[in-house]
């Protein structure tokens, strides 16, 4: 149904030795929303996303994803520097069983169609990151997971990436992303989960967050 969440975790926990990276996190992502996982470096965002995607085994708790296909940009997808953006995606598409037409579709989607023939090594950081999103979009997954998609980008690259996320959401895509920038999640997300020291401190809609006075977090100034 439309009310069943796309992602749900229940007391999801990961410990490394005596360090608790993720501590009993229970969260849901609803169909069609942009959900922002907000927290500083080391808060446990990446570990949570990795458990969700089945890349890391939880110590305790559960994580479930209620869609057939999930696309993710969570670590460098390992593009070849001397291949073009298009040839990089073609290699991946063939490996994953998608037709070349899917490559052209996603290049268009991430606004790289005009630069598809350029070598990857010549791309700006923002373009590299958008190519990574393109790779995640192959096969048109119902959910896309992006780990700090704007991290390290210059202001123009950040603006492009944010516009892309908003555009994906308008197209009906469910997006789960992480960020350490309050202003960013306020700009592009529908709902936010704030995590620090492995603990989910609150879950709220961005509208509630703006109106409420209970949240004492200052926006980090952007570079
Ligand atoms: P970042 O933005 O830096 O990636 P994050 O919010 O994604 O931060 P995590 O990468 O999930 O945070 O890390 C959470 C905590 O778990 C940190 O203290 C980190 O040092 C620890 N941690 C993560 N992976 C491992 C690992 N493989 N072994 C030991 N400790 C780990």
XYZ file of C-alpha atoms and ligand atoms in Angstrom:
254
model
C 0.000 0.000 0.000
C 1.034 3.635 -0.200
C 1.398 3.689 3.571
C 3.898 0.879 3.888
C 7.380 2.323 4.319
C 10.034 1.677 1.700
C 12.699 1.390 4.380
C 12.235 0.410 8.003
C 14.814 -0.296 10.663
C 14.082 -1.603 14.118
C 16.633 -1.097 16.895
C 19.372 -1.426 14.286
C 22.730 -1.692 16.053
C 26.354 -2.107 15.045
C 29.254 -2.395 17.432
C 32.942 -2.658 16.625
C 34.627 -4.075 19.703
C 33.351 -1.871 22.502
C 32.610 1.035 20.160
C 28.920 1.457 19.353
C 28.777 2.851 15.806
C 24.981 2.608 15.494
C 22.822 2.341 18.591
C 19.269 0.976 18.316
C 18.233 3.116 15.344
C 14.560 2.794 14.362
C 13.611 4.818 11.316
C 11.287 4.691 8.331
C 11.440 6.124 4.844
C 8.074 6.575 3.151
C 7.424 6.053 -0.538
C 8.169 9.094 -2.667
C 9.914 11.157 -0.033
C 13.411 12.549 0.193
C 14.681 11.458 3.588
C 17.769 13.170 4.974
C 20.011 11.447 7.438
C 21.662 14.383 9.197
C 24.667 14.130 11.465
C 28.333 15.061 11.882
C 31.255 12.920 10.694
C 31.423 9.671 12.601
C 27.781 9.875 13.723
C 26.967 6.489 12.215
C 25.258 7.497 8.964
C 27.407 5.425 6.627
C 27.295 2.359 8.863
C 23.487 2.579 9.011
C 23.230 2.895 5.219
C 25.655 0.001 4.759
C 23.556 -2.210 7.027
C 20.422 -1.216 5.112
C 22.051 -2.219 1.856
C 23.281 -5.503 3.241
C 26.949 -4.502 3.000
C 27.496 -4.769 6.754
C 25.913 -7.297 9.073
C 24.012 -5.715 11.983
C 25.084 -6.679 15.495
C 21.426 -6.506 16.525
C 18.092 -5.285 15.211
C 16.611 -5.471 11.747
C 16.571 -3.497 8.515
C 14.081 -4.097 5.737
C 13.642 -2.613 2.293
C 10.293 -3.062 0.589
C 11.249 -2.528 -3.053
C 12.643 -4.824 -5.725
C 15.509 -2.661 -6.833
C 17.716 -0.273 -4.881
C 20.365 1.975 -6.374
C 23.140 3.277 -4.172
C 26.073 5.648 -4.247
C 27.821 4.851 -1.019
C 31.465 4.570 -1.897
C 33.538 5.341 -4.964
C 31.927 3.132 -7.635
C 35.403 2.490 -9.066
C 35.219 4.292 -12.371
C 38.106 3.912 -14.762
C 39.902 7.272 -15.152
C 40.886 6.768 -18.793
C 37.495 5.612 -20.016
C 34.786 8.099 -20.942
C 31.831 8.570 -18.626
C 29.651 6.736 -21.148
C 32.061 3.803 -21.531
C 32.348 3.503 -17.756
C 28.578 3.231 -17.470
C 28.421 0.842 -20.454
C 30.876 -1.475 -18.752
C 28.718 -1.458 -15.632
C 25.502 -1.819 -17.615
C 26.801 -4.914 -19.445
C 28.040 -6.434 -16.212
C 24.674 -5.840 -14.588
C 22.624 -6.919 -17.596
C 21.230 -3.571 -18.726
C 21.048 -2.441 -22.368
C 23.196 0.453 -23.633
C 19.996 2.489 -23.999
C 19.855 2.546 -20.202
C 23.253 4.272 -20.176
C 21.995 7.013 -22.475
C 18.869 7.412 -20.353
C 20.779 7.885 -17.088
C 23.419 10.160 -18.668
C 20.549 12.386 -19.743
C 18.990 12.126 -16.287
C 22.142 13.359 -14.509
C 22.771 16.066 -17.101
C 25.939 14.495 -18.502
C 24.692 13.553 -21.974
C 26.804 16.289 -23.558
C 29.934 15.171 -21.707
C 29.496 11.411 -21.987
C 32.364 11.084 -24.462
C 34.852 12.882 -22.180
C 37.327 10.887 -20.133
C 36.302 10.387 -16.516
C 39.585 11.844 -15.244
C 38.722 15.185 -16.835
C 35.411 15.459 -15.005
C 34.926 17.918 -12.165
C 34.179 16.394 -8.774
C 30.535 17.328 -9.222
C 30.396 15.554 -12.591
C 32.088 12.469 -11.112
C 29.521 12.432 -8.362
C 26.656 12.841 -10.845
C 28.060 9.954 -12.894
C 27.952 7.899 -9.681
C 24.293 8.815 -9.272
C 23.767 7.816 -12.900
C 25.272 4.400 -12.180
C 22.915 4.070 -9.212
C 19.949 4.984 -11.413
C 20.512 2.207 -13.937
C 17.559 -0.154 -13.982
C 15.321 2.583 -12.591
C 15.338 1.470 -8.920
C 12.384 2.523 -6.757
C 14.772 3.607 -3.998
C 18.073 5.406 -4.338
C 20.502 5.690 -1.437
C 23.128 8.444 -1.594
C 25.830 8.747 1.055
C 26.836 12.413 1.407
C 26.283 13.169 -2.280
C 27.413 16.806 -1.966
C 30.426 16.171 0.273
C 33.548 17.892 -1.028
C 31.787 19.609 -3.930
C 32.177 23.295 -4.713
C 29.060 25.480 -4.389
C 28.064 25.040 -8.036
C 28.545 21.274 -7.802
C 26.469 21.204 -4.627
C 23.692 23.210 -6.264
C 23.670 20.865 -9.281
C 23.516 17.773 -7.070
C 20.715 19.221 -4.945
C 18.751 20.154 -8.057
C 19.227 16.605 -9.335
C 17.900 15.096 -6.092
C 14.860 17.379 -6.152
C 14.312 16.476 -9.797
C 14.491 12.738 -9.034
C 11.925 13.177 -6.281
C 9.625 15.064 -8.653
C 9.896 12.062 -10.948
C 8.574 9.841 -8.160
C 11.860 8.401 -6.933
C 12.245 7.691 -3.220
C 15.583 9.090 -2.032
C 17.486 8.360 1.164
C 20.554 10.543 1.529
C 22.986 11.503 4.248
C 24.417 14.922 4.918
C 26.162 16.886 7.623
C 24.577 20.166 6.499
C 21.341 21.223 8.188
C 20.684 23.868 5.541
C 21.016 21.239 2.834
C 18.499 18.803 4.284
C 16.136 21.702 4.976
C 16.404 22.707 1.343
C 15.934 19.365 -0.377
C 14.426 16.864 2.075
C 10.847 16.158 3.128
C 11.832 14.418 6.320
C 14.948 14.301 8.448
C 16.477 11.890 10.905
C 19.119 13.451 13.129
C 21.842 11.056 14.243
C 24.788 11.629 16.583
C 27.072 9.180 18.357
C 25.105 6.353 16.753
C 21.797 7.454 18.249
C 18.806 8.720 16.281
C 17.966 11.867 18.226
C 14.807 12.767 16.356
C 12.801 12.177 13.224
C 10.802 15.075 11.894
C 9.403 16.603 8.755
C 11.386 19.571 7.533
C 8.254 21.709 7.929
C 7.992 20.745 11.609
C 11.680 21.338 12.054
C 11.401 24.872 10.682
C 8.416 25.700 12.835
C 9.605 24.019 16.011
C 11.838 25.525 18.649
C 12.778 22.208 20.240
C 15.683 21.618 17.931
C 18.865 23.392 18.936
C 21.107 22.776 15.956
C 22.849 25.513 14.064
C 23.253 25.355 10.342
C 26.852 24.771 9.350
C 27.961 27.585 7.052
C 28.706 26.298 3.594
C 32.062 26.840 1.952
P 31.331 9.908 8.012
O 30.609 11.070 7.449
O 32.693 10.262 8.543
O 31.335 8.683 7.147
P 29.310 8.619 9.514
O 28.222 9.327 10.212
O 28.972 8.010 8.226
O 30.522 9.565 9.342
P 30.290 6.042 10.256
O 31.250 5.986 9.131
O 29.072 5.232 10.157
O 29.871 7.541 10.535
O 31.062 5.683 11.588
C 30.447 5.626 12.862
C 31.464 5.179 13.897
O 31.796 3.800 13.698
C 32.757 5.952 13.869
O 33.200 6.127 15.187
C 33.687 5.031 13.111
O 35.014 5.247 13.512
C 33.189 3.652 13.516
N 33.423 2.642 12.478
C 32.848 2.606 11.250
N 33.255 1.546 10.543
C 34.139 0.875 11.348
C 34.930 -0.316 11.206
N 34.898 -1.045 10.071
N 35.705 -0.680 12.247
C 35.740 0.042 13.372
N 35.034 1.165 13.575
C 34.241 1.580 12.589
